[in-house]
């Protein structure tokens, strides 16, 4: 029997009140090594909340459940410790940080992760080499290195930058929150190729998406439909196609 | 030689009985008596009457409302050392201008062949330059600067001829001396291009009061990189007068000190003049940093940008008081002003007073001030990538200040950042 990479059990989370609003109402999900899962669902179903709660966003209060990564409950860890343990969250709306060069930010982040894994930290020279190589895969212009983090990036460039971070941090599990939103077809293809290139037998990906089209490019092993804070239906990639033609109503009632 | 246009004071003070402390007037009399030069005497008389008009700074005066009155007054009232003959080492024909002052006396200088260095006391001091300088001193708007003009032992002028590119380094060393007043005037002729580095190294109890004026002929370019001393009491006034298409870039880097006050006055006197004034400060412990900015658009089609940022830690204080005045007729003015503070401790304090006085109707002016902590969204983003809270804060603080440092060339930028980072580190931010 394989040991799961990520095991979410009966996860409950709220926006603190008053009035307290429960958004996740008991979510359970297991990702095994090498698997790609997709979570789909209508607006307001709790998809983005799930990713933020997993990453430790301070806006939410976890009221129950566990998220185990490598046997450790992530909910006991600070957001940065979760990242260093190997969780990656790709933001739906990546944040702009003018004044911090993208390359410097990426190097600091990469070294924080490397240190955690007991690997030697990379000096700026070695890191440049790694960065150049990864940027090539994502078809990113070299000028993105020296620009401020996400500063003045288009929607597509920001998402590519998220995948670049994922490529550099080599997470155990990546949760990608609506990485496809705001992408044109070309950008979607490049971003998807990046995600596919990062699929490995020893890591896992959780794609959160509103539309089926991302799943044409990144083939999931499992698809889950999230609505009203719960996973109402799980299946294979055909489930996504069914949602595309029939909508969510037949599941959500 | 073109005479710089004199401008009237930006802010007219209320009628006030001038109080000239006896200790200072005695010192001024001694200085006057020591120099037989009529030029120097009339210059000092002009400065003295400006000071009498402005009066000794008080906290109740709007221009000094954030500054410790006790430190300010006791500094300005410190006794002035009697004039003494000082040894000056100088060389002509160097690649760059360097002026080194020790305890308020010119200790050494180098000057290239084609750059002029003139002491106001000398008989051959250019007459037009003297008139221009004396006129602007008469109209001084900053009381400490008026005193610096009045009490400086040896007012000096540097002239950069047309089309010449040069660099100037001014260094003031003052370890033990209780007080030093400095006065410098720079004239850049048409299309001259100068980079001026201003540095000071003060003892903890030293008081330095300096006034510098820069007069730019049409098309002249000036970049000033100024760094405050790490300790001591320091008052610095810089004035820029710009003719047509002249450009000034200015960066001040400060970690504050017991008293650090920078007063900037920029007068955009002809179309096409541009100033870009920036400040970056990281102030910790009980340090103080104050910036006082007065920008005047006196002609149409001029551009001004002010970006002043400070990170405040411990029980430190920072203030920025900035006013942009757009004169009647100064149409097509483009004026921007942004004064930003980050407070990294509960006891840190920041005051910002952005102000626009617009007397023309076809202008583009913006101003704003922010006081806050680090941005929570940026903070979470960095932490989600594995950065500890301390590392995330350090990076965000660097980012916050970085924009102000952008106009410095690479070497100066990294030196500036090293200075600021050490203050942040000592203050526990990184």
XYZ file of C-alpha atoms in Angstrom, chain A residues 52-195:
144
model
C -5.799 29.177 1.177
C -6.568 27.136 4.278
C -4.018 24.542 3.217
C -1.419 27.289 2.763
C -2.259 28.843 6.136
C -3.900 32.099 5.075
C -4.623 34.144 8.217
C -8.114 35.183 7.069
C -9.569 31.754 7.823
C -10.151 29.887 11.031
C -9.801 26.120 10.908
C -12.494 24.579 13.076
C -11.775 20.918 12.518
C -9.925 18.213 10.634
C -6.332 17.584 9.611
C -4.100 18.053 6.574
C -1.270 15.565 6.686
C 1.812 16.062 4.518
C 4.362 13.325 4.948
C 2.573 12.295 8.114
C 2.785 15.767 9.688
C -0.301 17.892 10.324
C 0.231 21.080 8.305
C -2.386 22.851 10.385
C 0.091 22.860 13.285
C 2.660 24.734 11.185
C 3.108 28.380 10.225
C 2.572 29.199 6.526
C 6.304 29.443 5.814
C 7.021 26.137 7.554
C 4.327 24.460 5.416
C 6.050 25.749 2.296
C 9.443 24.549 3.460
C 7.926 21.116 4.169
C 6.971 20.897 0.509
C 3.538 22.433 0.053
C 3.169 24.919 -2.757
C 0.171 27.103 -3.410
C -0.147 28.708 -6.802
C -2.115 31.932 -6.287
C -5.174 32.794 -8.302
C -4.105 36.425 -7.956
C -0.311 36.529 -7.537
C 0.764 39.530 -5.489
C 2.943 42.286 -6.932
C 5.975 43.230 -4.851
C 7.687 46.194 -6.509
C 11.266 46.731 -5.400
C 12.139 43.067 -4.833
C 13.754 41.551 -7.881
C 12.095 38.376 -9.033
C 15.435 36.573 -9.164
C 16.371 37.574 -5.629
C 12.988 36.533 -4.291
C 13.200 33.175 -6.052
C 16.689 32.553 -4.735
C 15.729 33.298 -1.141
C 12.676 31.052 -1.449
C 14.661 28.247 -3.098
C 17.328 28.392 -0.422
C 14.758 28.316 2.385
C 13.439 25.064 0.918
C 16.906 23.646 0.256
C 17.990 24.391 3.813
C 14.932 22.529 5.111
C 15.880 19.497 3.013
C 19.441 19.598 4.278
C 20.764 20.655 0.873
C 23.438 23.222 0.289
C 22.185 26.742 -0.390
C 22.782 28.089 -3.881
C 24.933 31.148 -4.401
C 23.651 33.792 -6.818
C 25.811 32.423 -9.629
C 24.622 28.820 -9.376
C 21.084 29.985 -8.881
C 21.204 32.052 -12.081
C 21.994 28.899 -13.987
C 19.071 27.020 -12.490
C 16.752 29.964 -13.046
C 17.755 30.389 -16.667
C 17.128 26.718 -17.322
C 13.688 26.731 -15.689
C 12.662 29.948 -17.407
C 13.502 28.421 -20.753
C 11.023 25.609 -20.085
C 8.319 28.184 -19.418
C 9.295 30.325 -22.386
C 9.913 33.328 -20.123
C 11.932 36.312 -21.174
C 15.165 36.880 -19.224
C 14.026 40.391 -18.288
C 11.552 38.854 -15.829
C 14.515 38.035 -13.617
C 15.332 41.599 -12.724
C 11.850 43.021 -12.665
C 10.041 43.402 -9.360
C 8.103 40.303 -8.287
C 5.048 40.218 -10.581
C 5.422 43.960 -11.058
C 3.665 45.061 -14.197
C 3.347 41.444 -15.326
C 0.332 40.598 -17.475
C -2.125 38.028 -16.133
C -0.432 35.291 -18.150
C 3.043 36.340 -17.061
C 2.005 36.249 -13.422
C 0.699 32.704 -13.791
C 3.854 31.646 -15.586
C 5.814 33.148 -12.734
C 3.813 31.014 -10.311
C 4.713 27.875 -12.248
C 8.334 29.046 -12.370
C 8.310 29.232 -8.578
C 6.856 25.757 -8.453
C 9.592 24.526 -10.768
C 12.273 26.009 -8.574
C 10.829 24.996 -5.210
C 10.099 21.406 -6.337
C 7.217 20.914 -3.921
C 5.922 17.538 -2.755
C 2.384 18.724 -3.351
C 1.325 21.725 -5.405
C -2.137 23.213 -5.075
C -2.787 25.438 -8.065
C -5.678 27.802 -7.499
C -7.369 28.701 -10.799
C -4.040 28.881 -12.569
C -5.986 28.862 -15.838
C -8.068 31.943 -15.097
C -7.199 34.947 -17.195
C -5.038 32.979 -19.624
C -5.398 33.061 -23.371
C -4.974 29.826 -25.310
C -1.243 30.257 -25.913
C -0.523 31.096 -22.291
C -2.695 28.214 -21.145
C -0.693 25.839 -23.337
C 2.627 27.088 -21.996
C 1.503 27.009 -18.372
C 0.037 23.535 -18.822
C 3.231 22.301 -20.448
C 5.074 23.650 -17.411
C 2.800 21.769 -15.014
